[in-house]
Amino acid sequence: VDSIRAAESAIGNGQKVPAASETDTARVARKVLVAERDLAAGTRLTAEMVAIKRAGLGLPPSMRDALVGKTLSIGVPAGMPIPEEAVS
């Protein structure tokens, strides 16, 4: 019976969730949208202006297409995450 319980425990519950020890790593390893070059306020974004990098906090890569054609309300330095509030 002990062997069966050990096998059941090893299989788990089928839900994939990050371990507590992975939380800090996930925060800094998360990919986000960043400015490919210095972008001034008023710039209309193109795909070439938006890069995907591991920068921690910011907009997810899945939003890249939604940003193209939008105008920046503030400037964003090269390599910095593009904040959601900067896009109109």
mmCIF file of N, CA and C in Angstrom:
data_model
loop_
_atom_site.group_PDB
_atom_site.id
_atom_site.type_symbol
_atom_site.label_atom_id
_atom_site.label_comp_id
_atom_site.label_asym_id
_atom_site.label_seq_id
_atom_site.Cartn_x
_atom_site.Cartn_y
_atom_site.Cartn_z
ATOM 1 N N VAL A 1 0.834 -1.191 0.000
ATOM 2 C CA VAL A 1 0.000 0.000 0.000
ATOM 3 C C VAL A 1 0.882 1.259 0.000
ATOM 4 N N ASP A 2 1.981 1.222 0.750
ATOM 5 C CA ASP A 2 2.875 2.382 0.798
ATOM 6 C C ASP A 2 3.431 2.706 -0.590
ATOM 7 N N SER A 3 3.749 1.681 -1.359
ATOM 8 C CA SER A 3 4.284 1.888 -2.711
ATOM 9 C C SER A 3 3.242 2.534 -3.613
ATOM 10 N N ILE A 4 1.999 2.125 -3.466
ATOM 11 C CA ILE A 4 0.925 2.716 -4.275
ATOM 12 C C ILE A 4 0.759 4.190 -3.921
ATOM 13 N N ARG A 5 0.749 4.520 -2.636
ATOM 14 C CA ARG A 5 0.607 5.915 -2.202
ATOM 15 C C ARG A 5 1.789 6.762 -2.681
ATOM 16 N N ALA A 6 2.987 6.214 -2.666
ATOM 17 C CA ALA A 6 4.165 6.930 -3.154
ATOM 18 C C ALA A 6 4.041 7.203 -4.648
ATOM 19 N N ALA A 7 3.539 6.226 -5.412
ATOM 20 C CA ALA A 7 3.348 6.400 -6.856
ATOM 21 C C ALA A 7 2.283 7.467 -7.125
ATOM 22 N N GLU A 8 1.180 7.446 -6.368
ATOM 23 C CA GLU A 8 0.135 8.445 -6.532
ATOM 24 C C GLU A 8 0.659 9.849 -6.224
ATOM 25 N N SER A 9 1.477 9.946 -5.220
ATOM 26 C CA SER A 9 2.059 11.234 -4.846
ATOM 27 C C SER A 9 2.999 11.751 -5.935
ATOM 28 N N ALA A 10 3.755 10.826 -6.532
ATOM 29 C CA ALA A 10 4.700 11.220 -7.583
ATOM 30 C C ALA A 10 3.976 11.694 -8.838
ATOM 31 N N ILE A 11 2.814 11.135 -9.100
ATOM 32 C CA ILE A 11 2.035 11.522 -10.282
ATOM 33 C C ILE A 11 1.488 12.936 -10.124
ATOM 34 N N GLY A 12 1.121 13.317 -8.919
ATOM 35 C CA GLY A 12 0.590 14.659 -8.667
ATOM 36 C C GLY A 12 -0.888 14.742 -8.964
ATOM 37 N N ASN A 13 -1.402 15.988 -9.040
ATOM 38 C CA ASN A 13 -2.838 16.185 -9.239
ATOM 39 C C ASN A 13 -3.198 16.606 -10.656
ATOM 40 N N GLY A 14 -2.224 16.710 -11.544
ATOM 41 C CA GLY A 14 -2.483 17.078 -12.932
ATOM 42 C C GLY A 14 -2.529 18.574 -13.187
ATOM 43 N N GLN A 15 -2.409 19.389 -12.160
ATOM 44 C CA GLN A 15 -2.414 20.839 -12.332
ATOM 45 C C GLN A 15 -0.984 21.353 -12.336
ATOM 46 N N LYS A 16 -0.650 22.116 -13.375
ATOM 47 C CA LYS A 16 0.696 22.669 -13.473
ATOM 48 C C LYS A 16 0.693 24.091 -12.924
ATOM 49 N N VAL A 17 1.374 24.279 -11.819
ATOM 50 C CA VAL A 17 1.501 25.594 -11.197
ATOM 51 C C VAL A 17 2.960 25.804 -10.811
ATOM 52 N N PRO A 18 3.445 27.042 -10.858
ATOM 53 C CA PRO A 18 4.836 27.286 -10.474
ATOM 54 C C PRO A 18 5.065 26.999 -8.991
ATOM 55 N N ALA A 19 6.204 26.463 -8.709
ATOM 56 C CA ALA A 19 6.597 26.235 -7.316
ATOM 57 C C ALA A 19 6.926 27.582 -6.679
ATOM 58 N N ALA A 20 6.834 27.646 -5.384
ATOM 59 C CA ALA A 20 7.128 28.892 -4.665
ATOM 60 C C ALA A 20 8.543 29.393 -4.992
ATOM 61 N N SER A 21 9.480 28.470 -5.166
ATOM 62 C CA SER A 21 10.866 28.856 -5.457
ATOM 63 C C SER A 21 11.031 29.444 -6.858
ATOM 64 N N GLU A 22 10.029 29.288 -7.726
ATOM 65 C CA GLU A 22 10.114 29.794 -9.102
ATOM 66 C C GLU A 22 9.522 31.192 -9.266
ATOM 67 N N THR A 23 8.867 31.712 -8.267
ATOM 68 C CA THR A 23 8.167 32.984 -8.371
ATOM 69 C C THR A 23 9.102 34.134 -8.731
ATOM 70 N N ASP A 24 10.226 34.263 -8.041
ATOM 71 C CA ASP A 24 11.153 35.356 -8.330
ATOM 72 C C ASP A 24 11.743 35.235 -9.728
ATOM 73 N N THR A 25 12.065 34.023 -10.139
ATOM 74 C CA THR A 25 12.630 33.799 -11.470
ATOM 75 C C THR A 25 11.624 34.163 -12.548
ATOM 76 N N ALA A 26 10.384 33.778 -12.374
ATOM 77 C CA ALA A 26 9.352 34.078 -13.365
ATOM 78 C C ALA A 26 9.175 35.579 -13.543
ATOM 79 N N ARG A 27 9.291 36.321 -12.467
ATOM 80 C CA ARG A 27 9.106 37.777 -12.523
ATOM 81 C C ARG A 27 10.174 38.442 -13.392
ATOM 82 N N VAL A 28 11.417 37.998 -13.309
ATOM 83 C CA VAL A 28 12.484 38.638 -14.084
ATOM 84 C C VAL A 28 12.698 37.987 -15.445
ATOM 85 N N ALA A 29 12.236 36.771 -15.628
ATOM 86 C CA ALA A 29 12.443 36.064 -16.888
ATOM 87 C C ALA A 29 11.287 36.273 -17.862
ATOM 88 N N ARG A 30 10.246 36.943 -17.436
ATOM 89 C CA ARG A 30 9.072 37.151 -18.269
ATOM 90 C C ARG A 30 9.400 38.061 -19.449
ATOM 91 N N LYS A 31 8.956 37.668 -20.633
ATOM 92 C CA LYS A 31 9.195 38.476 -21.822
ATOM 93 C C LYS A 31 8.133 39.564 -21.935
ATOM 94 N N VAL A 32 8.580 40.740 -22.335
ATOM 95 C CA VAL A 32 7.681 41.891 -22.480
ATOM 96 C C VAL A 32 8.048 42.686 -23.731
ATOM 97 N N LEU A 33 7.182 43.612 -24.100
ATOM 98 C CA LEU A 33 7.423 44.478 -25.253
ATOM 99 C C LEU A 33 8.260 45.676 -24.821
ATOM 100 N N VAL A 34 9.333 45.936 -25.572
ATOM 101 C CA VAL A 34 10.223 47.059 -25.279
ATOM 102 C C VAL A 34 10.444 47.881 -26.545
ATOM 103 N N ALA A 35 10.926 49.101 -26.345
ATOM 104 C CA ALA A 35 11.258 49.972 -27.473
ATOM 105 C C ALA A 35 12.550 49.491 -28.119
ATOM 106 N N GLU A 36 12.519 49.267 -29.419
ATOM 107 C CA GLU A 36 13.707 48.831 -30.162
ATOM 108 C C GLU A 36 14.744 49.960 -30.229
ATOM 109 N N ARG A 37 14.266 51.195 -30.249
ATOM 110 C CA ARG A 37 15.136 52.381 -30.281
ATOM 111 C C ARG A 37 14.452 53.464 -29.469
ATOM 112 N N ASP A 38 15.106 54.583 -29.268
ATOM 113 C CA ASP A 38 14.472 55.691 -28.546
ATOM 114 C C ASP A 38 13.220 56.123 -29.309
ATOM 115 N N LEU A 39 12.112 56.199 -28.597
ATOM 116 C CA LEU A 39 10.847 56.591 -29.220
ATOM 117 C C LEU A 39 10.323 57.845 -28.536
ATOM 118 N N ALA A 40 10.073 58.870 -29.320
ATOM 119 C CA ALA A 40 9.585 60.149 -28.792
ATOM 120 C C ALA A 40 8.068 60.113 -28.636
ATOM 121 N N ALA A 41 7.567 60.958 -27.741
ATOM 122 C CA ALA A 41 6.116 61.120 -27.607
ATOM 123 C C ALA A 41 5.567 61.546 -28.958
ATOM 124 N N GLY A 42 4.404 61.022 -29.337
ATOM 125 C CA GLY A 42 3.797 61.345 -30.626
ATOM 126 C C GLY A 42 4.177 60.381 -31.732
ATOM 127 N N THR A 43 5.093 59.456 -31.460
ATOM 128 C CA THR A 43 5.516 58.484 -32.459
ATOM 129 C C THR A 43 4.410 57.462 -32.699
ATOM 130 N N ARG A 44 4.120 57.210 -33.974
ATOM 131 C CA ARG A 44 3.165 56.150 -34.331
ATOM 132 C C ARG A 44 3.978 54.861 -34.452
ATOM 133 N N LEU A 45 3.629 53.859 -33.657
ATOM 134 C CA LEU A 45 4.415 52.628 -33.575
ATOM 135 C C LEU A 45 4.298 51.747 -34.817
ATOM 136 N N THR A 46 5.440 51.188 -35.226
ATOM 137 C CA THR A 46 5.486 50.174 -36.277
ATOM 138 C C THR A 46 6.050 48.905 -35.654
ATOM 139 N N ALA A 47 5.911 47.787 -36.333
ATOM 140 C CA ALA A 47 6.417 46.511 -35.825
ATOM 141 C C ALA A 47 7.927 46.570 -35.597
ATOM 142 N N GLU A 48 8.640 47.324 -36.417
ATOM 143 C CA GLU A 48 10.095 47.428 -36.299
ATOM 144 C C GLU A 48 10.529 48.191 -35.052
ATOM 145 N N MET A 49 9.640 48.967 -34.475
ATOM 146 C CA MET A 49 9.964 49.768 -33.292
ATOM 147 C C MET A 49 9.758 49.008 -31.987
ATOM 148 N N VAL A 50 9.092 47.861 -32.065
ATOM 149 C CA VAL A 50 8.731 47.102 -30.863
ATOM 150 C C VAL A 50 9.478 45.773 -30.850
ATOM 151 N N ALA A 51 10.255 45.546 -29.798
ATOM 152 C CA ALA A 51 11.015 44.304 -29.654
ATOM 153 C C ALA A 51 10.466 43.509 -28.464
ATOM 154 N N ILE A 52 10.854 42.248 -28.403
ATOM 155 C CA ILE A 52 10.459 41.383 -27.284
ATOM 156 C C ILE A 52 11.728 40.986 -26.546
ATOM 157 N N LYS A 53 11.764 41.306 -25.256
ATOM 158 C CA LYS A 53 12.936 40.984 -24.436
ATOM 159 C C LYS A 53 12.498 40.537 -23.054
ATOM 160 N N ARG A 54 13.418 39.923 -22.353
ATOM 161 C CA ARG A 54 13.174 39.555 -20.961
ATOM 162 C C ARG A 54 13.488 40.768 -20.098
ATOM 163 N N ALA A 55 12.450 41.508 -19.779
ATOM 164 C CA ALA A 55 12.647 42.735 -19.009
ATOM 165 C C ALA A 55 11.839 42.745 -17.715
ATOM 166 N N GLY A 56 11.099 41.699 -17.452
ATOM 167 C CA GLY A 56 10.330 41.639 -16.213
ATOM 168 C C GLY A 56 8.909 42.126 -16.370
ATOM 169 N N LEU A 57 8.646 43.358 -15.969
ATOM 170 C CA LEU A 57 7.291 43.891 -16.000
ATOM 171 C C LEU A 57 7.028 44.675 -17.267
ATOM 172 N N GLY A 58 5.842 44.520 -17.811
ATOM 173 C CA GLY A 58 5.471 45.241 -19.014
ATOM 174 C C GLY A 58 4.386 44.513 -19.770
ATOM 175 N N LEU A 59 4.114 44.982 -20.978
ATOM 176 C CA LEU A 59 3.079 44.373 -21.806
ATOM 177 C C LEU A 59 3.554 43.041 -22.377
ATOM 178 N N PRO A 60 2.686 42.041 -22.421
ATOM 179 C CA PRO A 60 3.084 40.734 -22.947
ATOM 180 C C PRO A 60 3.249 40.763 -24.473
ATOM 181 N N PRO A 61 4.085 39.881 -25.012
ATOM 182 C CA PRO A 61 4.288 39.828 -26.463
ATOM 183 C C PRO A 61 3.003 39.627 -27.262
ATOM 184 N N SER A 62 2.002 39.023 -26.676
ATOM 185 C CA SER A 62 0.735 38.796 -27.376
ATOM 186 C C SER A 62 0.033 40.109 -27.751
ATOM 187 N N MET A 63 0.456 41.222 -27.161
ATOM 188 C CA MET A 63 -0.161 42.523 -27.461
ATOM 189 C C MET A 63 0.578 43.296 -28.557
ATOM 190 N N ARG A 64 1.609 42.705 -29.133
ATOM 191 C CA ARG A 64 2.421 43.426 -30.116
ATOM 192 C C ARG A 64 1.594 43.926 -31.300
ATOM 193 N N ASP A 65 0.780 43.058 -31.890
ATOM 194 C CA ASP A 65 -0.020 43.480 -33.038
ATOM 195 C C ASP A 65 -0.986 44.606 -32.676
ATOM 196 N N ALA A 66 -1.493 44.603 -31.454
ATOM 197 C CA ALA A 66 -2.426 45.646 -31.012
ATOM 198 C C ALA A 66 -1.730 46.994 -30.859
ATOM 199 N N LEU A 67 -0.411 46.992 -30.609
ATOM 200 C CA LEU A 67 0.322 48.256 -30.441
ATOM 201 C C LEU A 67 0.655 48.924 -31.769
ATOM 202 N N VAL A 68 0.846 48.119 -32.807
ATOM 203 C CA VAL A 68 1.234 48.667 -34.107
ATOM 204 C C VAL A 68 0.144 49.617 -34.600
ATOM 205 N N GLY A 69 0.557 50.825 -34.966
ATOM 206 C CA GLY A 69 -0.368 51.844 -35.435
ATOM 207 C C GLY A 69 -0.834 52.790 -34.336
ATOM 208 N N LYS A 70 -0.562 52.447 -33.081
ATOM 209 C CA LYS A 70 -0.936 53.317 -31.959
ATOM 210 C C LYS A 70 0.115 54.418 -31.812
ATOM 211 N N THR A 71 -0.263 55.494 -31.124
ATOM 212 C CA THR A 71 0.621 56.641 -30.924
ATOM 213 C C THR A 71 1.036 56.724 -29.460
ATOM 214 N N LEU A 72 2.324 56.988 -29.241
ATOM 215 C CA LEU A 72 2.849 57.119 -27.880
ATOM 216 C C LEU A 72 2.497 58.492 -27.306
ATOM 217 N N SER A 73 2.025 58.500 -26.080
ATOM 218 C CA SER A 73 1.733 59.768 -25.416
ATOM 219 C C SER A 73 2.943 60.276 -24.641
ATOM 220 N N ILE A 74 3.902 59.386 -24.381
ATOM 221 C CA ILE A 74 5.163 59.755 -23.715
ATOM 222 C C ILE A 74 6.304 59.081 -24.455
ATOM 223 N N GLY A 75 7.508 59.591 -24.276
ATOM 224 C CA GLY A 75 8.680 58.974 -24.876
ATOM 225 C C GLY A 75 9.095 57.713 -24.129
ATOM 226 N N VAL A 76 9.686 56.765 -24.853
ATOM 227 C CA VAL A 76 10.172 55.525 -24.244
ATOM 228 C C VAL A 76 11.601 55.308 -24.728
ATOM 229 N N PRO A 77 12.581 55.243 -23.814
ATOM 230 C CA PRO A 77 13.968 55.019 -24.209
ATOM 231 C C PRO A 77 14.170 53.607 -24.769
ATOM 232 N N ALA A 78 15.170 53.464 -25.611
ATOM 233 C CA ALA A 78 15.494 52.165 -26.202
ATOM 234 C C ALA A 78 15.738 51.126 -25.118
ATOM 235 N N GLY A 79 15.171 49.943 -25.322
ATOM 236 C CA GLY A 79 15.376 48.844 -24.396
ATOM 237 C C GLY A 79 14.468 48.838 -23.188
ATOM 238 N N MET A 80 13.674 49.898 -23.027
ATOM 239 C CA MET A 80 12.774 49.990 -21.878
ATOM 240 C C MET A 80 11.398 49.428 -22.241
ATOM 241 N N PRO A 81 10.717 48.804 -21.278
ATOM 242 C CA PRO A 81 9.367 48.312 -21.539
ATOM 243 C C PRO A 81 8.433 49.459 -21.940
ATOM 244 N N ILE A 82 7.517 49.163 -22.844
ATOM 245 C CA ILE A 82 6.536 50.156 -23.272
ATOM 246 C C ILE A 82 5.352 50.070 -22.308
ATOM 247 N N PRO A 83 5.125 51.111 -21.507
ATOM 248 C CA PRO A 83 4.018 51.055 -20.548
ATOM 249 C C PRO A 83 2.666 51.177 -21.244
ATOM 250 N N GLU A 84 1.692 50.459 -20.723
ATOM 251 C CA GLU A 84 0.349 50.489 -21.326
ATOM 252 C C GLU A 84 -0.229 51.895 -21.376
ATOM 253 N N GLU A 85 0.044 52.678 -20.328
ATOM 254 C CA GLU A 85 -0.515 54.038 -20.285
ATOM 255 C C GLU A 85 0.152 54.986 -21.295
ATOM 256 N N ALA A 86 1.232 54.554 -21.940
ATOM 257 C CA ALA A 86 1.922 55.396 -22.913
ATOM 258 C C ALA A 86 1.320 55.277 -24.308
ATOM 259 N N VAL A 87 0.392 54.356 -24.485
ATOM 260 C CA VAL A 87 -0.151 54.079 -25.818
ATOM 261 C C VAL A 87 -1.599 54.523 -25.891
ATOM 262 N N SER A 88 -1.898 55.301 -26.953
ATOM 263 C CA SER A 88 -3.292 55.741 -27.145
ATOM 264 C C SER A 88 -3.751 55.422 -28.550
#
